[in-house]
XYZ file of C-alpha atoms in Angstrom:
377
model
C 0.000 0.000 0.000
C 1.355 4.105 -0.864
C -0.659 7.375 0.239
C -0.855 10.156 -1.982
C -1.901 13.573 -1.337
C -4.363 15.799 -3.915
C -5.108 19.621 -3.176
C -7.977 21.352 -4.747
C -5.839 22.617 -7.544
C -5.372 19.275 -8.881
C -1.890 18.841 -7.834
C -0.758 15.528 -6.552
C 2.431 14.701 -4.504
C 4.827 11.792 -4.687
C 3.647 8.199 -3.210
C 4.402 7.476 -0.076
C 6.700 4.240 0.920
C 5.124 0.787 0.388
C 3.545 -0.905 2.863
C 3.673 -4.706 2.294
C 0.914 -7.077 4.015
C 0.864 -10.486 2.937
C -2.493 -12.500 3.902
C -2.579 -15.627 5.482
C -3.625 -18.520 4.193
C -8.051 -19.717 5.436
C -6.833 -21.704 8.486
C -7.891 -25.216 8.207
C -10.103 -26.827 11.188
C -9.488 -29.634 13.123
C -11.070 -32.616 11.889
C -12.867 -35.037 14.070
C -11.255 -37.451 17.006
C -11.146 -40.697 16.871
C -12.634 -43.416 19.298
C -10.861 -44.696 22.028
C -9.799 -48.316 21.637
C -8.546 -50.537 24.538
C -5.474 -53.149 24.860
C -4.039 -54.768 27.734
C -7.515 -55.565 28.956
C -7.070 -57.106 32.598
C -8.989 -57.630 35.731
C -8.147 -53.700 37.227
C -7.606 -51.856 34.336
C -6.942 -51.822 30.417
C -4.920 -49.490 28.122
C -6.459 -46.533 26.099
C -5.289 -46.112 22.570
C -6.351 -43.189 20.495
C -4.827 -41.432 16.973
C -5.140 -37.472 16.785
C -7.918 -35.767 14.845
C -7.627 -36.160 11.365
C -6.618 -33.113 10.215
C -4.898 -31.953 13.280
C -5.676 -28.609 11.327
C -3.768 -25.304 11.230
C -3.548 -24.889 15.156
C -0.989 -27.127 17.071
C -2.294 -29.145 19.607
C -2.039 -27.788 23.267
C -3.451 -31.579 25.267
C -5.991 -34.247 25.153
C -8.717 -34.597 28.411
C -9.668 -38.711 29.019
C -12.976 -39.104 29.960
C -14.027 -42.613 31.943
C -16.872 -43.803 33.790
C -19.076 -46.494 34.722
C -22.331 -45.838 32.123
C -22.568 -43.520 29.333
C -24.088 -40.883 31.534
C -21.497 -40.630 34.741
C -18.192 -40.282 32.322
C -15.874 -37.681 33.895
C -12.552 -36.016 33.433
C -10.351 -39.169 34.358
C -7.246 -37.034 33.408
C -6.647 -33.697 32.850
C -3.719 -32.363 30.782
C -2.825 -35.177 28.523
C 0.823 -34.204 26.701
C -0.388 -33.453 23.098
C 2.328 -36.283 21.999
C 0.785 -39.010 24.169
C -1.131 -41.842 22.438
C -1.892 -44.216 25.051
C -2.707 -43.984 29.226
C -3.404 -46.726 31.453
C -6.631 -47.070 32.995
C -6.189 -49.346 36.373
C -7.447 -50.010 39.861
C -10.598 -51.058 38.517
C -13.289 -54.317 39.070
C -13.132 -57.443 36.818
C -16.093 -58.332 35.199
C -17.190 -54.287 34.789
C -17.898 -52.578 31.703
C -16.092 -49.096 31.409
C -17.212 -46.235 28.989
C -14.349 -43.978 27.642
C -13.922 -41.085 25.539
C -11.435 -38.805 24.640
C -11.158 -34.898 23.697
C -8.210 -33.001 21.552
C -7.673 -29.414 22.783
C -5.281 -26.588 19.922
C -4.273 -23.568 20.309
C -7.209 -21.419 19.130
C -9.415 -23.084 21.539
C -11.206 -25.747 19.585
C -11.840 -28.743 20.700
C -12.533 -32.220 19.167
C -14.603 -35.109 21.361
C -14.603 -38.774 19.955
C -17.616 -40.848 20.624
C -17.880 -42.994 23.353
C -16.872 -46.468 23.619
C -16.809 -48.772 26.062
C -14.713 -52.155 27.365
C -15.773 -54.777 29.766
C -12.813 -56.425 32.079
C -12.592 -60.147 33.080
C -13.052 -61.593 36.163
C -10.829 -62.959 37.970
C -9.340 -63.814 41.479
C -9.579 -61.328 43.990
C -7.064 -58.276 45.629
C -4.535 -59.495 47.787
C -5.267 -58.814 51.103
C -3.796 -56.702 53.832
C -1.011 -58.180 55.616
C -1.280 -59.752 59.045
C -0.187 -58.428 62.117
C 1.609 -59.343 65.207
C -0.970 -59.744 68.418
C 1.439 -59.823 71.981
C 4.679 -60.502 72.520
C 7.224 -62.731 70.816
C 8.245 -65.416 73.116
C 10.345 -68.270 72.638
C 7.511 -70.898 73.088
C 4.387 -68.994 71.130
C 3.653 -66.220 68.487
C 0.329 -64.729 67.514
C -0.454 -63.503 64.311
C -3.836 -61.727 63.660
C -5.664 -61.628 60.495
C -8.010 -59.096 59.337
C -10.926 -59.837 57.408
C -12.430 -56.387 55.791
C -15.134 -56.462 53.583
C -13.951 -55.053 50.106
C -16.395 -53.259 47.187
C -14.713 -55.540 44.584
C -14.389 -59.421 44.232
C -13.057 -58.937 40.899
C -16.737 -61.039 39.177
C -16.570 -63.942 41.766
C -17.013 -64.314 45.692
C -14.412 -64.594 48.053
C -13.917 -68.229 49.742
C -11.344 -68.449 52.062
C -8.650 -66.619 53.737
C -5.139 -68.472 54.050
C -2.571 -67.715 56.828
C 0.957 -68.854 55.503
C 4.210 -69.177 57.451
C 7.894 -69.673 56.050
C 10.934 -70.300 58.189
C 13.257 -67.547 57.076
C 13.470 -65.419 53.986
C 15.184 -68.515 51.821
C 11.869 -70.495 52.841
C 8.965 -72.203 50.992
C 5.376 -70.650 51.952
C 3.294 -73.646 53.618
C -0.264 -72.749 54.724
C -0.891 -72.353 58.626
C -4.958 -72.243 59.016
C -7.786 -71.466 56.689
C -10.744 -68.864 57.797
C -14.194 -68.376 55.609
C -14.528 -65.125 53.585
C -18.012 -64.526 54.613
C -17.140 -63.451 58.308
C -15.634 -59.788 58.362
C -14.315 -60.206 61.981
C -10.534 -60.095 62.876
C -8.990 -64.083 63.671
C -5.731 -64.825 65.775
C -3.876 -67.648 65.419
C -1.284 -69.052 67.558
C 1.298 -71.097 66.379
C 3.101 -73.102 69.031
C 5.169 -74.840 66.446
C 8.251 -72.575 67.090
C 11.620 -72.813 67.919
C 13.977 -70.121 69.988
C 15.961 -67.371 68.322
C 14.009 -68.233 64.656
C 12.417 -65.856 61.905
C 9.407 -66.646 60.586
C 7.747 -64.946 58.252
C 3.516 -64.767 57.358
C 1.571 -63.777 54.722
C -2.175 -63.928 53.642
C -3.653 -64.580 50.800
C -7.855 -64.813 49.909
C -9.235 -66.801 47.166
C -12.917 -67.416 44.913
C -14.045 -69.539 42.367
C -11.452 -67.987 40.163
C -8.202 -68.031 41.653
C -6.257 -67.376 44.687
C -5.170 -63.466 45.230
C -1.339 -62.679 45.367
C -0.289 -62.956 48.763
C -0.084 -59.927 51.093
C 2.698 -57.955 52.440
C 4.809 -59.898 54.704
C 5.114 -59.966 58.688
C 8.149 -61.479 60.093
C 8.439 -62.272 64.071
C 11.442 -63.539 65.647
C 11.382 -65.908 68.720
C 13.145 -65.178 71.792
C 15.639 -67.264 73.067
C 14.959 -69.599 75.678
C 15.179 -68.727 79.397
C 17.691 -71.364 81.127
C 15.229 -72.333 84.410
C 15.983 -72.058 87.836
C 18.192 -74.480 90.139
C 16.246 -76.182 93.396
C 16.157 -73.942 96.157
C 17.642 -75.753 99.255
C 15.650 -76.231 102.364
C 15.191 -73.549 105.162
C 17.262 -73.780 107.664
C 16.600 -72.500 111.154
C 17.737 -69.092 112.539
C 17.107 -68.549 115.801
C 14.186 -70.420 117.844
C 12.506 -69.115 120.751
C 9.797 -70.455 123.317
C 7.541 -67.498 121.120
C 9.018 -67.910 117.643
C 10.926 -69.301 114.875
C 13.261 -67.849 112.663
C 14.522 -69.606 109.112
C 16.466 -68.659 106.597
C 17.484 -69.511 103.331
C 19.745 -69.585 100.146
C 19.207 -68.556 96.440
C 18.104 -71.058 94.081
C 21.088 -72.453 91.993
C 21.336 -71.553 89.540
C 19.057 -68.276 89.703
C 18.326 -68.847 85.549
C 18.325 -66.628 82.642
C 16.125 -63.765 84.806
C 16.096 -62.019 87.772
C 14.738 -63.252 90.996
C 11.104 -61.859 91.532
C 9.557 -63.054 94.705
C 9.893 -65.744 97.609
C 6.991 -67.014 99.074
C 7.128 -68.297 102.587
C 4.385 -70.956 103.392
C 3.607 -72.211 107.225
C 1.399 -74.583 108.403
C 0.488 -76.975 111.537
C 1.232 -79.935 110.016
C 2.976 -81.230 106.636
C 0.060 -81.310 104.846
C -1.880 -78.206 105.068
C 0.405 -75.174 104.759
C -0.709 -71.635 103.301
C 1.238 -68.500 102.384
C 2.009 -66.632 105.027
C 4.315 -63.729 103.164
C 5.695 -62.826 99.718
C 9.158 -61.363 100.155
C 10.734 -59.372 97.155
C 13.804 -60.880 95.509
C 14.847 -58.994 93.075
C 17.833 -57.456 94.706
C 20.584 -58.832 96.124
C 20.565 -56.977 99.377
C 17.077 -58.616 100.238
C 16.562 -60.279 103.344
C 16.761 -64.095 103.078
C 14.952 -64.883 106.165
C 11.329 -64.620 107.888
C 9.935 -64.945 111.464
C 7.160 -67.046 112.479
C 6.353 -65.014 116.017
C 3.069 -65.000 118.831
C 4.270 -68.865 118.976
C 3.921 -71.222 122.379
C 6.825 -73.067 123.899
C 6.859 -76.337 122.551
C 4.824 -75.782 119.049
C 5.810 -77.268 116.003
C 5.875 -75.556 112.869
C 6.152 -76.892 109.049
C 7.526 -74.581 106.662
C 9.071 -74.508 102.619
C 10.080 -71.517 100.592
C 8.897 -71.260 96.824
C 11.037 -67.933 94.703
C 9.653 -67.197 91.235
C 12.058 -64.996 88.451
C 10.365 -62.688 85.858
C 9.324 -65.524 83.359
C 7.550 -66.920 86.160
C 9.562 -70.184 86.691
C 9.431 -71.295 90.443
C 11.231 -73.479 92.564
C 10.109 -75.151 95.699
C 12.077 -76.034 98.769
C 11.362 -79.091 100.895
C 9.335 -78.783 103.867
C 10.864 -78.297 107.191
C 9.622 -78.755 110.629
C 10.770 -76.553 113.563
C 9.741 -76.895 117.377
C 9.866 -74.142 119.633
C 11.966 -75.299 123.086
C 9.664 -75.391 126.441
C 9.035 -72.131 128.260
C 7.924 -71.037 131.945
C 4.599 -70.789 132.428
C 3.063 -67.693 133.129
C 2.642 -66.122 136.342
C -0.777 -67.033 138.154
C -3.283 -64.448 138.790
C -2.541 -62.923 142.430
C -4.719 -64.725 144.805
C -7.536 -63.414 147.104
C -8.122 -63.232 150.636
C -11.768 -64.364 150.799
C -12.022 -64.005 154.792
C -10.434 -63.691 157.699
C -10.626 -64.421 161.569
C -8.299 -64.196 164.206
C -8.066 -68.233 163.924
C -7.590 -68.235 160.522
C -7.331 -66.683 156.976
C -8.736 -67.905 153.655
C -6.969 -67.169 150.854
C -8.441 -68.001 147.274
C -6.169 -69.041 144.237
C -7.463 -68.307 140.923
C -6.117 -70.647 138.081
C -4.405 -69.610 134.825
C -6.849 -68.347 131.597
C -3.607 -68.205 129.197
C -3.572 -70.588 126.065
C -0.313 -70.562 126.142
C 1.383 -72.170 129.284
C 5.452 -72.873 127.999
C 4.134 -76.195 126.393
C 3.766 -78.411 129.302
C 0.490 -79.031 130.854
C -0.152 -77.477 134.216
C 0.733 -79.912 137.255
C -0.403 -77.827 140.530
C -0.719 -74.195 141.871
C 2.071 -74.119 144.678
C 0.409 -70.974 147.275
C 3.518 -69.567 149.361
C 2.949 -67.552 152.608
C 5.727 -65.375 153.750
C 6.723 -65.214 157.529
């Protein structure tokens, strides 16, 4: 293009400069999208395929939007944001034996976009999630573990009911699975199992696994216990020996079992009784230091009274040991003094004097012979 100016007296001046413009060409649309179509079809998911419209048209494109959903009418944005230069995405986490509707929209620069129609894909069955893993109920000891296994209801079976749950064990990582216990599928409440069938200072290692008319699942996460090692048990405690005796008491005492074991010494119990046959606790000492007392006092005794004994100490795993039973017999004793007697009357012939005997229980141990009355001069 050049401007040139004309007055009124006809005169005209020189053209301007050129101005060049060069038209674009009628940009060309983008042309329809193509369907979705699906490979890799499994239980939880599928691949989705697609080619770019055809033209792509004049406008680069800026992403594609995948649209999924369970029925023609509930599809939604199942990813946002597609990179223009992607022609597949993976679909998963999904149900076997579900049909899935899918369709796919190309976005370009100028803002147009391009939806394909739907179409839809139906997954297999097949056997069911794994489950979660089981989990460790108490504490490991060398004798017992527990394992607990969860049973939660689940949304998906994958086309087919669950059956059974299966608790497996393996010694160590380098072992082979075997299975512990079976539980039914149809109960959603948590099971423990405990599996005596241990040894000391050994790794095992459980998993779960849930099955249906299909298959069996993959087997869960793993749990892996270790046993403890075996407490050595106590040595016999030796019999009670006796302390010091009195007409009123008894005193015994005693050594440490030997050997004490793998644990510390927790309690002795001291058990007393009339006779060998019938004896009952009559204290619980501690024993968990080596400054406690080893001894005990059997007091408010009678000259001449037999008493049976035997000391039983526990450690902290709660093995005990049990002495013999000894008998002790408190030595003879004075009887008490009598009541002071009364003068009941008196004359200047004579006095009478009253003697009142003895209400102890307790007279030294010897039955009472006679009351001896003594005058002074």
């Amino acid at each position: 293009y050049t401007v040139r100016v004309n007055n009124t007296q006809g005169q005209v001046s020189a053209a301007s400069s050129a101005l060049a413009i060069t038209v674009p060409p009628v940009p060309v649309p983008m042309g329809p999208q193509p369907p979705v179509r699906f490979e890799s079809i499994v239980k939880n998911g599928f691949v989705a395929k697609w080619d770019p419209p055809s033209p792509i048209g004049t406008s680069a494109l800026t992403k594609f939007v995948l649209y999924a959903g369970t029925s023609p009418g509930t599809i939604v944005v199942f990813k946002d944001n597609v990179s223009p230069s992607a022609r597949e995405d993976s679909i998963a986490t999904l149900c076997g034996n579900s049909t899935f509707y899918v369709r796919i929209a190309a976005h370009n620069e100028r803002g147009d976009v391009s939806l394909s129609n739907i179409t839809n894909v139906t997954t297999p069955a097949g056997s069911p999630n794994a489950p979660p893993a089981p989990t460790q109920s108490g504490t490991a000891t060398y004798y017992q573990l527990n394992v607990t296994v969860s049973r939660p209801a689940v949304t998906c079976n994958h086309g087919a009911a669950r059956q059974w749950f299966t608790l497996w064990r393996k010694i160590g990582a380098g072992g082979a699975y075997e299975p512990l216990a079976y539980y039914p599928a149809t109960e959603t409440s948590a099971v423990t199992y405990v599996d005596n069938n241990v040894t000391e200072q050994t790794t095992y290692i459980y998993a779960v696994s849930v099955n249906n008319s299909l298959g069996d699942s993959a087997k869960s996460a793993e749990l892996s216990i270790t046993t403890t090692v075996k407490p050595v048990p106590m040595g016999p405690i030796a019999a009670p020996v006796a302390g010091t005796l009195t007409s009123s008491s008894v005193q015994i005492t005693w050594a440490p079992p030997s050997p004490v074991g793998t644990t510390a010494l927790k309690h002795y119990h001291v058990f007393v009784g009339d006779n060998s046959s019938v004896l009952t606790q009559a204290a619980q000492l501690a024993g968990n230091t080596a400054s406690n007392a080893l001894t005990y006092t059997v007091s408010s005794l009678c000259g001449n009274t037999t008493k049976y004994l035997y000391v039983r100490v526990y450690n902290n795993d709660d093995f005990n040991s049990t002495s013999a039973t000894v008998a002790f017999t408190t030595p003879y004793a004075l009887p008490p003094a009598p009541p002071e007697p009364s003068i009941v009357g008196a004359d200047g012939l004579r006095v009478t004097v009253n003697v009142t005997a003895l209400t102890a229980t307790c007279t030294g141990g010897a039955p009472i012979r006679y009351y001896q009355l003594l005058r002074s001069p």
